Short mmCIF file of C-alpha atoms and ligand atoms in Angstrom, two decimals:
data_model
loop_
_atom_site.label_atom_id
_atom_site.label_comp_id
_atom_site.label_asym_id
_atom_site.label_seq_id
_atom_site.Cartn_x
_atom_site.Cartn_y
_atom_site.Cartn_z
CA MET A 91 3.19 7.29 -19.81
CA SER A 92 5.06 4.44 -17.88
CA ALA A 93 4.01 3.94 -14.26
CA ARG A 94 6.10 4.07 -11.02
CA ILE A 95 5.59 1.00 -9.36
CA LEU A 96 5.31 1.17 -5.48
CA MET A 97 4.87 -2.04 -3.44
CA VAL A 98 3.35 -2.03 -0.02
CA ALA A 99 4.91 -4.13 2.69
CA SER A 100 5.48 -4.88 6.26
CA GLY A 101 6.61 -8.23 7.43
CA LYS A 102 3.89 -8.41 10.15
CA GLY A 103 0.54 -8.71 9.17
CA GLY A 104 -2.30 -6.11 9.67
CA THR A 105 -0.26 -3.00 9.90
CA GLY A 106 -2.80 -1.14 7.52
CA LYS A 107 -0.91 -1.98 4.23
CA SER A 108 -4.36 -2.55 2.33
CA THR A 109 -5.79 0.64 4.18
CA VAL A 110 -2.84 2.79 3.33
CA SER A 111 -2.80 1.55 -0.24
CA VAL A 112 -6.31 2.35 -1.07
CA LEU A 113 -6.20 5.76 0.65
CA LEU A 114 -2.79 6.81 -0.97
CA GLY A 115 -4.08 5.48 -4.11
CA GLY A 116 -7.13 7.70 -3.46
CA ARG A 117 -5.19 10.86 -2.72
CA LEU A 118 -2.76 10.26 -5.96
CA ALA A 119 -5.83 10.04 -8.06
CA ALA A 120 -7.19 13.24 -6.64
CA ALA A 121 -3.98 14.60 -7.56
CA GLY A 122 -4.90 13.97 -11.29
CA LYS A 123 -2.88 10.88 -11.72
CA LYS A 124 -4.22 7.61 -13.04
CA VAL A 125 -3.64 4.81 -10.34
CA LEU A 126 -3.68 1.16 -10.16
CA LEU A 127 -3.86 -0.94 -7.10
CA ILE A 128 -3.41 -4.37 -7.35
CA GLU A 129 -4.02 -6.40 -4.20
CA LEU A 130 -1.49 -9.51 -4.16
CA ASP A 131 -2.94 -11.42 -1.31
CA SER A 132 -5.41 -14.16 -1.34
CA GLY A 133 -7.69 -15.30 1.21
CA LEU A 134 -7.20 -12.20 3.39
CA ARG A 135 -8.54 -9.64 0.90
CA SER A 136 -9.77 -6.30 2.06
CA VAL A 137 -8.88 -3.70 -0.75
CA ASP A 138 -12.18 -4.55 -2.49
CA ILE A 139 -14.47 -3.45 0.60
CA ILE A 140 -11.99 -0.72 1.33
CA SER A 141 -12.22 0.90 -2.29
CA GLY A 142 -15.84 0.12 -2.59
CA VAL A 143 -15.56 -2.54 -5.58
CA TYR A 144 -16.65 -5.27 -3.38
CA GLY A 145 -19.38 -7.40 -5.53
CA LYS A 146 -18.45 -5.51 -8.64
CA THR A 147 -15.42 -7.81 -9.44
CA VAL A 148 -15.70 -10.73 -12.23
CA TYR A 149 -12.05 -11.38 -12.48
CA ASP A 150 -9.35 -11.36 -9.92
CA ILE A 151 -5.56 -11.00 -9.67
CA SER A 152 -5.36 -15.00 -9.96
CA ASP A 153 -7.31 -15.07 -12.84
CA VAL A 154 -4.85 -12.89 -14.68
CA LEU A 155 -1.54 -14.34 -13.20
CA SER A 156 -2.61 -17.88 -14.06
CA GLY A 157 -3.66 -16.61 -17.72
CA ARG A 158 -7.28 -17.15 -17.56
CA CYS A 159 -7.85 -13.59 -18.42
CA GLU A 160 -5.87 -10.24 -19.45
CA GLY A 161 -5.27 -7.71 -17.10
CA ASP A 162 -7.82 -5.35 -18.18
CA LYS A 163 -10.69 -7.64 -17.69
CA ALA A 164 -9.81 -7.65 -14.05
CA VAL A 165 -9.68 -3.95 -13.60
CA VAL A 166 -12.73 -2.31 -11.68
CA GLU A 167 -13.02 1.54 -10.95
CA SER A 168 -13.25 2.37 -7.39
CA PRO A 169 -16.94 4.13 -7.29
CA VAL A 170 -15.30 5.85 -4.06
CA TYR A 171 -12.06 7.21 -5.20
CA LYS A 172 -12.37 8.49 -8.66
CA GLY A 173 -9.41 7.81 -10.57
CA LEU A 174 -8.43 4.77 -8.68
CA SER A 175 -8.79 1.28 -10.63
CA VAL A 176 -8.31 -1.73 -8.54
CA ILE A 177 -7.60 -5.43 -9.54
CA SER A 178 -8.81 -7.59 -6.38
CA ALA A 179 -7.37 -10.72 -4.94
CA PRO A 180 -9.23 -13.74 -4.78
CA TYR A 181 -11.07 -15.45 -2.11
CA GLU A 182 -8.50 -18.41 -1.94
CA GLY A 183 -5.74 -19.90 -3.73
CA GLY A 184 -3.67 -18.51 -6.77
CA GLU A 185 0.01 -18.84 -7.29
CA VAL A 186 1.99 -15.46 -7.50
CA ARG A 187 4.72 -16.01 -9.85
CA PRO A 188 7.18 -13.14 -10.43
CA GLU A 189 7.26 -13.55 -14.45
CA ALA A 190 3.58 -13.52 -14.33
CA LEU A 191 3.30 -10.22 -12.49
CA ARG A 192 6.09 -8.67 -14.40
CA ARG A 193 4.22 -9.55 -17.86
CA LEU A 194 0.99 -7.91 -16.09
CA ILE A 195 3.09 -4.92 -14.91
CA GLY A 196 4.45 -4.33 -18.29
CA ARG A 197 1.03 -4.74 -20.09
CA MET A 198 -0.74 -2.13 -17.61
CA ALA A 199 2.48 0.44 -17.05
CA PRO A 200 1.68 2.51 -20.13
CA TYR A 201 -1.62 3.35 -18.90
CA PHE A 202 -1.23 4.36 -15.39
CA ASP A 203 1.07 7.07 -13.62
CA PHE A 204 1.25 4.79 -10.68
CA ILE A 205 0.80 1.11 -10.10
CA LEU A 206 0.63 0.16 -6.25
CA VAL A 207 1.15 -3.43 -5.37
CA ASP A 208 0.03 -4.37 -1.98
CA THR A 209 1.56 -7.27 -0.62
CA ALA A 210 0.60 -9.80 1.85
CA ALA A 211 2.10 -10.27 5.41
CA GLY A 212 5.46 -12.03 5.48
CA LEU A 213 8.26 -12.37 2.90
CA GLY A 214 6.61 -15.06 0.91
CA ALA A 215 5.70 -15.18 -2.93
CA PRO A 216 3.74 -11.99 -3.21
CA PHE A 217 6.36 -9.95 -1.33
CA GLN A 218 9.40 -11.63 -3.60
CA ALA A 219 7.32 -11.14 -6.71
CA ALA A 220 6.55 -7.43 -5.99
CA ARG A 221 10.00 -6.47 -5.26
CA THR A 222 11.10 -7.76 -8.72
CA VAL A 223 8.96 -5.25 -10.35
CA SER A 224 9.07 -2.27 -8.03
CA ASP A 225 10.83 1.18 -8.18
CA MET A 226 9.86 1.83 -4.36
CA ALA A 227 8.93 0.18 -1.23
CA LEU A 228 6.67 1.54 1.33
CA LEU A 229 7.01 -0.33 4.53
CA VAL A 230 3.86 0.49 6.41
CA LEU A 231 4.51 -0.32 10.26
CA THR A 232 2.86 0.01 13.41
CA PRO A 233 4.94 1.48 16.10
CA ASP A 234 5.54 -1.35 18.32
CA PRO A 235 8.62 -3.31 18.80
CA VAL A 236 7.93 -6.58 16.97
CA THR A 237 6.33 -5.02 13.87
CA LEU A 238 9.36 -2.67 13.74
CA ARG A 239 11.77 -5.54 14.14
CA ASP A 240 10.03 -7.46 11.42
CA GLY A 241 10.05 -4.34 9.34
CA ARG A 242 13.76 -4.34 9.52
CA ILE A 243 13.94 -7.78 8.39
CA ALA A 244 11.57 -6.86 5.26
CA ALA A 245 13.91 -3.72 4.99
CA ASP A 246 17.17 -5.69 4.81
CA GLU A 247 15.44 -8.28 2.32
CA LEU A 248 14.65 -5.50 0.15
CA VAL A 249 17.80 -3.64 0.23
CA ASN A 250 19.86 -6.90 -0.18
CA GLY A 251 17.75 -7.70 -3.15
CA GLY A 252 18.93 -4.35 -4.82
CA CYS A 253 15.75 -2.19 -3.98
CA LYS A 254 17.26 1.43 -3.31
CA ASN A 255 14.26 3.19 -2.41
CA VAL A 256 12.73 1.69 0.93
CA ARG A 257 10.58 4.37 2.85
CA LEU A 258 8.85 4.01 6.05
CA VAL A 259 5.35 4.65 6.99
CA VAL A 260 4.60 4.71 10.35
CA ASN A 261 0.78 4.04 10.75
CA ARG A 262 -1.81 4.29 13.78
CA VAL A 263 -0.17 6.63 15.75
CA GLY A 264 -1.74 7.95 18.94
CA PRO A 265 -0.97 9.68 22.07
CA ALA A 266 0.23 6.41 23.98
CA SER A 267 2.42 5.21 21.14
CA PHE A 268 5.85 6.62 22.40
CA GLY A 269 7.63 7.12 25.67
CA GLY A 270 7.10 3.07 26.60
CA ALA A 271 8.38 0.29 24.58
CA VAL A 272 9.30 2.60 21.71
CA ARG A 273 10.61 5.83 22.89
CA ASP A 274 9.95 8.02 19.73
CA LEU A 275 9.82 8.26 16.06
CA ASP A 276 13.54 8.21 15.80
CA GLU A 277 13.57 4.86 17.52
CA CYS A 278 11.23 3.69 14.42
CA ILE A 279 13.49 5.10 11.84
CA ASP A 280 16.62 3.59 13.68
CA THR A 281 15.10 0.42 14.15
CA VAL A 282 13.97 0.00 10.40
CA ALA A 283 16.95 1.80 8.79
CA ALA A 284 14.60 3.21 6.24
CA GLN A 285 13.78 6.93 5.40
CA LEU A 286 10.58 8.23 7.08
CA ILE A 287 8.03 9.29 4.38
CA ALA A 288 4.72 9.50 6.64
CA VAL A 289 3.13 9.25 9.89
CA ILE A 290 -0.50 8.39 9.87
CA PRO A 291 -2.63 8.84 13.04
CA GLU A 292 -4.71 6.26 14.51
CA SER A 293 -8.13 7.30 13.26
CA ALA A 294 -11.69 6.28 13.90
CA GLU A 295 -12.49 8.05 10.64
CA ILE A 296 -10.40 5.37 8.87
CA GLN A 297 -11.77 2.61 10.30
CA HIS A 298 -15.47 3.51 9.88
CA SER A 299 -14.70 4.75 6.10
CA ALA A 300 -12.73 1.53 5.37
CA ALA A 301 -15.26 -0.71 6.97
CA GLN A 302 -18.19 0.83 5.10
CA GLY A 303 -16.27 1.37 1.78
CA MET A 304 -16.68 5.06 2.06
CA ALA A 305 -14.44 7.96 1.20
CA LEU A 306 -12.38 9.29 3.92
CA PRO A 307 -13.49 12.56 5.13
CA ALA A 308 -11.56 15.50 4.01
CA GLY A 309 -10.35 17.59 6.95
CA CYS A 310 -9.56 14.82 9.22
CA LEU A 311 -5.76 14.67 10.35
CA ALA A 312 -5.58 11.19 8.73
CA PHE A 313 -6.73 12.59 5.32
CA LYS A 314 -4.01 15.15 5.73
CA ALA A 315 -1.53 12.61 6.43
CA LEU A 316 -2.21 10.48 3.34
CA ASP A 317 -2.41 13.68 1.27
CA ASN A 318 1.00 14.61 2.36
CA LEU A 319 2.30 11.21 1.61
CA ALA A 320 0.80 11.41 -2.04
CA ARG A 321 2.40 14.90 -2.17
CA ARG A 322 5.71 13.66 -1.22
CA LEU A 323 5.75 11.03 -3.68
CA LEU A 324 4.91 13.49 -6.30
CA GLY A 325 7.94 15.32 -5.32
CA GLU A 326 6.77 18.14 -3.09
CA GLN A 327 8.76 19.03 0.00
CA LEU A 328 6.42 19.01 3.02
CA ALA A 329 6.76 18.82 6.69
CA LEU A 330 5.35 15.52 8.19
CA ALA A 331 1.83 16.25 9.39
CA VAL A 332 2.73 15.17 12.91
CA ARG A 333 0.21 15.90 15.53
CA TRP A 334 -1.78 13.23 17.50
N1 LIG B 93 -4.40 4.62 10.72
C1 LIG B 93 -5.43 3.88 11.18
N2 LIG B 93 -6.38 4.24 12.07
C2 LIG B 93 -7.14 3.24 12.62
N3 LIG B 93 -7.37 1.95 12.14
C3 LIG B 93 -6.49 1.65 11.05
C4 LIG B 93 -5.80 2.40 10.63
N4 LIG B 93 -4.87 1.61 9.66
C5 LIG B 93 -5.62 0.60 9.61
N5 LIG B 93 -6.46 0.45 10.30
C6 LIG B 93 -7.13 -0.98 10.61
O1 LIG B 93 -6.45 -1.82 10.89
C7 LIG B 93 -6.91 -3.14 10.34
C8 LIG B 93 -5.89 -3.78 9.43
O2 LIG B 93 -5.72 -2.89 8.33
P1 LIG B 93 -5.38 -3.53 6.97
O3 LIG B 93 -6.17 -4.77 6.47
O4 LIG B 93 -5.27 -2.25 5.98
O5 LIG B 93 -4.02 -4.18 7.22
P2 LIG B 93 -2.94 -5.21 6.34
O6 LIG B 93 -1.75 -4.64 6.65
O7 LIG B 93 -3.44 -4.94 4.91
O8 LIG B 93 -3.40 -6.49 6.82
P3 LIG B 93 -2.97 -8.13 6.14
O9 LIG B 93 -1.47 -8.21 6.64
O10 LIG B 93 -3.76 -9.00 6.52
O11 LIG B 93 -2.98 -7.80 4.55
C9 LIG B 93 -8.33 -2.68 9.63
O12 LIG B 93 -9.39 -2.88 10.62
C10 LIG B 93 -8.10 -1.24 9.34
O13 LIG B 93 -9.54 -0.63 9.51
MG1 LIG B 94 -4.10 -6.42 3.21
#
């Protein structure tokens, strides 16, 4: 086994990277894949809450990247999404050096089918380190002009750095998303210049389950959208679950 490495990025903050990372990891795990999710952020961590590992973490990613412990010591199984393992971000601090991340990924890759690297907002050290180790980048963007423009800057940075697989996930799509400042999904695709791989609806179920560290209820539209994203990554040809 040698894991596929997917980085999750956005440019602008707060677009749903961490939420999508956990929920996607949960659906890949439900499909029988072994999944490790690394949150490469510090200070603004949220993966621990969404995945239900909050309070169970002894070591975090900064302990691993600074050499204070081996990667396996920092891995915690999500009690919410079976088969999803998590390395959380620290409350604060921690340098992200590409060589240290590469070493960690090299050590963990034989044990997993997928490693998801949830990066911080912006194009700083977490983004730069993640792109040196990733096979694919998922840009999780909300359908508003500023986020899409920042997403394009992130996409260009990835492509110019040699990443051939940049995919667009449009998140938080609702009835009022289009027809105004952003015309439609095509405009999102054209602005970012990346292939669309998923459309995830604005979802009260996501908000509630993420805040409580509970499983996203099967049967809601967001669950279906995340499941389709996982299955597309696994090679299935599916129509986008676009309905809102
Ligand atoms: N599809 C959705 N429907 C409703 N709420 C959502 C959806 N996706 C994300 N959210 C909410 O948006 C907020 C930000 O999400 P999240 O923390 O995942 O963003 P982020 O991109 O990781 O942020 P940061 O840049 O700070 O790391 C959270 O409150 C989350 O519950
Ligand atoms: Mg985040």
